[in-house]
mmCIF file of C-alpha atoms in Angstrom:
data_model
loop_
_atom_site.group_PDB
_atom_site.id
_atom_site.type_symbol
_atom_site.label_atom_id
_atom_site.label_comp_id
_atom_site.label_asym_id
_atom_site.label_seq_id
_atom_site.Cartn_x
_atom_site.Cartn_y
_atom_site.Cartn_z
ATOM 1 C CA MET A 427 -7.747 -43.692 -34.166
ATOM 2 C CA SER A 428 -6.924 -41.119 -36.584
ATOM 3 C CA THR A 429 -3.629 -40.953 -34.605
ATOM 4 C CA GLY A 430 -2.862 -44.968 -35.425
ATOM 5 C CA GLY A 431 -2.363 -45.216 -31.714
ATOM 6 C CA VAL A 432 -0.022 -43.127 -30.851
ATOM 7 C CA PRO A 433 -0.818 -40.936 -27.520
ATOM 8 C CA ILE A 434 -1.202 -37.463 -28.602
ATOM 9 C CA ASP A 435 0.993 -34.804 -27.398
ATOM 10 C CA LEU A 436 -1.109 -31.726 -26.415
ATOM 11 C CA VAL A 437 0.333 -28.037 -26.022
ATOM 12 C CA LEU A 438 -1.119 -25.971 -23.782
ATOM 13 C CA ARG A 439 -1.167 -22.311 -23.882
ATOM 14 C CA LYS A 440 0.635 -21.014 -20.487
ATOM 15 C CA PRO A 441 -1.370 -19.575 -17.930
ATOM 16 C CA ARG A 442 -1.563 -16.147 -17.786
ATOM 17 C CA PRO A 443 -0.789 -14.838 -14.226
ATOM 18 C CA ALA A 444 -3.813 -13.021 -12.296
ATOM 19 C CA ARG A 445 -3.696 -9.586 -11.669
ATOM 20 C CA PRO A 446 -3.441 -8.845 -8.358
ATOM 21 C CA GLU A 447 -5.080 -6.809 -6.117
ATOM 22 C CA LEU A 448 -3.646 -3.937 -4.375
ATOM 23 C CA VAL A 449 -4.031 -2.572 -1.228
ATOM 24 C CA VAL A 450 -2.531 1.089 -0.539
ATOM 25 C CA LEU A 451 -2.160 2.222 3.122
ATOM 26 C CA CYS A 452 -1.649 5.746 3.054
ATOM 27 C CA ASP A 453 -0.251 8.410 5.749
ATOM 28 C CA VAL A 454 -1.865 11.464 4.747
ATOM 29 C CA SER A 455 -0.516 13.701 8.066
ATOM 30 C CA GLY A 456 1.217 17.228 7.304
ATOM 31 C CA SER A 457 4.828 15.849 7.059
ATOM 32 C CA VAL A 458 4.039 13.347 3.804
ATOM 33 C CA ALA A 459 1.039 15.061 2.420
ATOM 34 C CA GLY A 460 2.413 16.477 -0.488
ATOM 35 C CA PHE A 461 3.720 12.798 -1.187
ATOM 36 C CA SER A 462 0.345 10.882 -0.716
ATOM 37 C CA HIS A 463 -1.541 13.096 -3.243
ATOM 38 C CA PHE A 464 1.099 12.413 -6.067
ATOM 39 C CA THR A 465 1.315 8.327 -5.218
ATOM 40 C CA LEU A 466 -2.184 8.402 -4.707
ATOM 41 C CA LEU A 467 -2.389 9.850 -8.443
ATOM 42 C CA LEU A 468 -0.705 7.327 -9.913
ATOM 43 C CA VAL A 469 -1.765 4.565 -8.197
ATOM 44 C CA ASP A 470 -5.609 5.767 -9.458
ATOM 45 C CA ALA A 471 -4.106 5.171 -12.750
ATOM 46 C CA LEU A 472 -2.266 2.357 -12.561
ATOM 47 C CA ARG A 473 -5.854 0.982 -11.579
ATOM 48 C CA GLN A 474 -6.777 -0.802 -14.853
ATOM 49 C CA GLN A 475 -3.675 -3.053 -13.690
ATOM 50 C CA PHE A 476 -4.719 -4.405 -10.916
ATOM 51 C CA SER A 477 -8.369 -6.511 -10.515
ATOM 52 C CA ARG A 478 -8.996 -4.289 -7.372
ATOM 53 C CA VAL A 479 -7.586 -1.291 -5.918
ATOM 54 C CA ARG A 480 -8.617 -0.364 -1.800
ATOM 55 C CA VAL A 481 -6.850 2.743 -0.609
ATOM 56 C CA PHE A 482 -6.916 3.558 2.880
ATOM 57 C CA ALA A 483 -5.562 6.695 4.700
ATOM 58 C CA PHE A 484 -4.621 7.099 8.221
ATOM 59 C CA ILE A 485 -2.806 9.625 10.667
ATOM 60 C CA ASP A 486 -3.749 7.713 13.884
ATOM 61 C CA THR A 487 -6.782 6.088 12.828
ATOM 62 C CA THR A 488 -7.174 3.925 9.767
ATOM 63 C CA ASP A 489 -10.390 4.770 7.103
ATOM 64 C CA GLU A 490 -11.412 3.159 3.728
ATOM 65 C CA VAL A 491 -11.210 6.142 0.942
ATOM 66 C CA THR A 492 -11.618 3.579 -1.877
ATOM 67 C CA HIS A 493 -15.342 5.497 -2.407
ATOM 68 C CA LEU A 494 -13.509 8.877 -3.305
ATOM 69 C CA PHE A 495 -11.136 7.365 -5.991
ATOM 70 C CA GLY A 496 -14.170 6.244 -8.412
ATOM 71 C CA PRO A 497 -13.864 6.410 -11.982
ATOM 72 C CA ASP A 498 -15.649 9.848 -12.561
ATOM 73 C CA ALA A 499 -14.308 11.371 -9.434
ATOM 74 C CA ASP A 500 -12.440 14.341 -9.202
ATOM 75 C CA LEU A 501 -8.636 13.470 -7.592
ATOM 76 C CA ALA A 502 -7.794 16.911 -6.203
ATOM 77 C CA VAL A 503 -11.557 16.945 -4.968
ATOM 78 C CA ALA A 504 -10.898 13.330 -3.683
ATOM 79 C CA ILE A 505 -7.922 14.022 -2.079
ATOM 80 C CA GLN A 506 -9.047 16.867 -0.071
ATOM 81 C CA ARG A 507 -11.708 15.046 1.052
ATOM 82 C CA ILE A 508 -9.731 12.258 2.422
ATOM 83 C CA THR A 509 -8.748 14.652 5.531
ATOM 84 C CA ARG A 510 -12.160 16.551 6.145
ATOM 85 C CA GLU A 511 -14.872 13.731 5.857
ATOM 86 C CA ALA A 512 -12.376 10.355 6.493
ATOM 87 C CA GLY A 513 -12.020 8.974 10.195
ATOM 88 C CA VAL A 514 -8.337 8.957 9.898
ATOM 89 C CA TYR A 515 -7.538 10.860 13.458
ATOM 90 C CA THR A 516 -9.071 10.089 16.508
ATOM 91 C CA ARG A 517 -6.849 11.680 19.112
ATOM 92 C CA ASP A 518 -4.320 14.870 18.481
ATOM 93 C CA GLY A 519 -3.827 14.597 14.636
ATOM 94 C CA HIS A 520 -0.312 13.758 14.806
ATOM 95 C CA SER A 521 1.293 9.732 13.161
ATOM 96 C CA ASP A 522 0.583 7.046 14.988
ATOM 97 C CA TYR A 523 1.667 4.208 13.113
ATOM 98 C CA GLY A 524 1.055 1.665 15.815
ATOM 99 C CA ASN A 525 -2.380 2.793 16.333
ATOM 100 C CA ALA A 526 -3.195 3.033 12.501
ATOM 101 C CA PHE A 527 -2.036 -0.681 11.798
ATOM 102 C CA VAL A 528 -4.137 -2.255 14.525
ATOM 103 C CA SER A 529 -6.926 -0.040 13.404
ATOM 104 C CA PHE A 530 -6.620 -1.656 10.255
ATOM 105 C CA THR A 531 -6.100 -5.216 11.260
ATOM 106 C CA GLU A 532 -9.324 -4.769 13.500
ATOM 107 C CA GLN A 533 -11.648 -2.659 11.091
ATOM 108 C CA PHE A 534 -10.325 -4.747 7.704
ATOM 109 C CA HIS A 535 -9.030 -7.716 8.545
ATOM 110 C CA ASN A 536 -10.224 -9.755 5.527
ATOM 111 C CA VAL A 537 -8.531 -7.424 3.137
ATOM 112 C CA LEU A 538 -5.181 -9.180 2.636
ATOM 113 C CA SER A 539 -4.537 -12.257 1.174
ATOM 114 C CA PRO A 540 -2.511 -13.962 -0.913
ATOM 115 C CA ARG A 541 -3.726 -12.452 -3.924
ATOM 116 C CA SER A 542 -2.825 -9.059 -2.603
ATOM 117 C CA SER A 543 -0.522 -6.738 -2.523
ATOM 118 C CA LEU A 544 0.399 -4.254 0.001
ATOM 119 C CA LEU A 545 1.647 -0.478 -0.060
ATOM 120 C CA VAL A 546 2.709 1.325 2.294
ATOM 121 C CA LEU A 547 3.132 5.204 2.005
ATOM 122 C CA GLY A 548 5.017 7.039 5.016
ATOM 123 C CA ASP A 549 7.858 8.266 6.554
ATOM 124 C CA GLY A 550 8.189 5.539 9.484
ATOM 125 C CA ARG A 551 7.770 8.826 11.879
ATOM 126 C CA THR A 552 5.256 7.454 15.435
ATOM 127 C CA ASN A 553 5.848 10.389 17.474
ATOM 128 C CA TYR A 554 7.719 8.253 19.834
ATOM 129 C CA ARG A 555 4.476 6.135 19.485
ATOM 130 C CA ASP A 556 4.721 2.050 19.689
ATOM 131 C CA PRO A 557 5.463 1.260 16.114
ATOM 132 C CA ALA A 558 3.121 -2.138 16.555
ATOM 133 C CA THR A 559 5.811 -3.905 13.814
ATOM 134 C CA ASP A 560 4.180 -7.149 14.986
ATOM 135 C CA VAL A 561 1.213 -6.121 14.168
ATOM 136 C CA LEU A 562 2.815 -4.781 10.548
ATOM 137 C CA ALA A 563 4.613 -8.254 10.215
ATOM 138 C CA HIS A 564 1.391 -9.888 10.336
ATOM 139 C CA MET A 565 0.159 -7.664 7.659
ATOM 140 C CA VAL A 566 2.888 -8.343 5.378
ATOM 141 C CA THR A 567 2.812 -12.082 5.882
ATOM 142 C CA ALA A 568 -0.980 -12.138 4.885
ATOM 143 C CA SER A 569 0.366 -10.456 1.641
ATOM 144 C CA ARG A 570 1.345 -11.731 -1.228
ATOM 145 C CA HIS A 571 3.837 -8.734 -1.704
ATOM 146 C CA ALA A 572 4.410 -5.681 0.649
ATOM 147 C CA HIS A 573 6.435 -2.651 0.355
ATOM 148 C CA TRP A 574 6.861 0.369 1.651
ATOM 149 C CA LEU A 575 7.616 3.996 0.062
ATOM 150 C CA ASN A 576 9.580 6.425 2.381
ATOM 151 C CA PRO A 577 9.436 9.975 0.926
ATOM 152 C CA GLU A 578 12.400 11.301 3.213
ATOM 153 C CA PRO A 579 15.576 10.991 2.218
ATOM 154 C CA LYS A 580 17.831 7.863 3.266
ATOM 155 C CA HIS A 581 20.010 9.508 5.404
ATOM 156 C CA LEU A 582 17.189 11.076 7.564
ATOM 157 C CA TRP A 583 15.378 7.316 8.229
ATOM 158 C CA ASN A 584 16.200 6.823 11.764
ATOM 159 C CA SER A 585 16.527 10.117 13.291
ATOM 160 C CA GLY A 586 14.519 11.893 16.159
ATOM 161 C CA ASP A 587 11.157 10.019 16.221
ATOM 162 C CA SER A 588 11.641 7.394 12.943
ATOM 163 C CA ALA A 589 11.205 4.118 13.241
ATOM 164 C CA VAL A 590 11.897 2.901 9.959
ATOM 165 C CA SER A 591 14.489 0.786 11.434
ATOM 166 C CA ARG A 592 12.445 -1.553 13.054
ATOM 167 C CA TYR A 593 10.056 -1.912 10.134
ATOM 168 C CA GLN A 594 12.694 -2.537 7.903
ATOM 169 C CA GLU A 595 13.024 -5.801 9.643
ATOM 170 C CA VAL A 596 9.291 -7.044 8.599
ATOM 171 C CA ILE A 597 8.557 -5.040 5.423
ATOM 172 C CA THR A 598 10.545 -4.618 2.079
ATOM 173 C CA MET A 599 11.316 -0.340 2.453
ATOM 174 C CA HIS A 600 12.330 2.211 -0.039
ATOM 175 C CA GLU A 601 13.179 5.424 -0.672
ATOM 176 C CA CYS A 602 10.231 6.849 -2.604
ATOM 177 C CA ARG A 603 11.366 10.402 -3.600
ATOM 178 C CA SER A 604 10.873 10.660 -7.312
ATOM 179 C CA ALA A 605 8.114 9.610 -10.067
ATOM 180 C CA LYS A 606 11.258 6.807 -11.512
ATOM 181 C CA GLN A 607 11.410 5.284 -8.146
ATOM 182 C CA LEU A 608 7.760 4.906 -7.695
ATOM 183 C CA ALA A 609 7.624 3.337 -11.096
ATOM 184 C CA ALA A 610 10.193 0.820 -10.156
ATOM 185 C CA VAL A 611 8.272 -0.343 -7.415
ATOM 186 C CA ILE A 612 5.175 -0.073 -8.821
ATOM 187 C CA ASP A 613 6.863 -2.724 -11.889
ATOM 188 C CA GLN A 614 7.545 -5.236 -8.841
ATOM 189 C CA LEU A 615 3.969 -5.008 -7.879
ATOM 190 C CA LEU A 616 2.577 -6.198 -10.860
ATOM 191 C CA PRO A 617 2.928 -9.337 -12.557
ATOM 192 C CA VAL A 618 5.486 -10.546 -15.318
#
């Protein structure tokens, strides 16, 4: 009894927070193509901050495109290949967020978990189709964090075929038109 019968106070290190998984769901339709490409480049640059990054693209249906963004991939070529090779549309080639969310949950139902952060990229313009907010709500609930980056100026949200106000009821939406705004959102996804 080297401590003379006095209990020892163990001092343990604080556990390091686990690196989250990132799930990116990206609208690659014509109206947001430039923003999507910029954001995918940034997400690729942030790979080391996440334990796993999975990228899904959609126009009216969803397909996984993670394999196009491997460590040695030419990102410009990968982005071009999405619209040529990925199964991102099955109908008329116009955005259909509702159908894209449904196809995501049907095909990739095990992707979202309490360890994952969901990042939706798009303008929320549904072409007057069903926005499937109930499906998005399920996706948000299945994730630890969920954020939506919208490249449109806020004053255009909810105009025309935009379903932004309905989506804002279930997910935190951010206007994201600059690298500074994007960095602020990514900061929220990273562990403290």
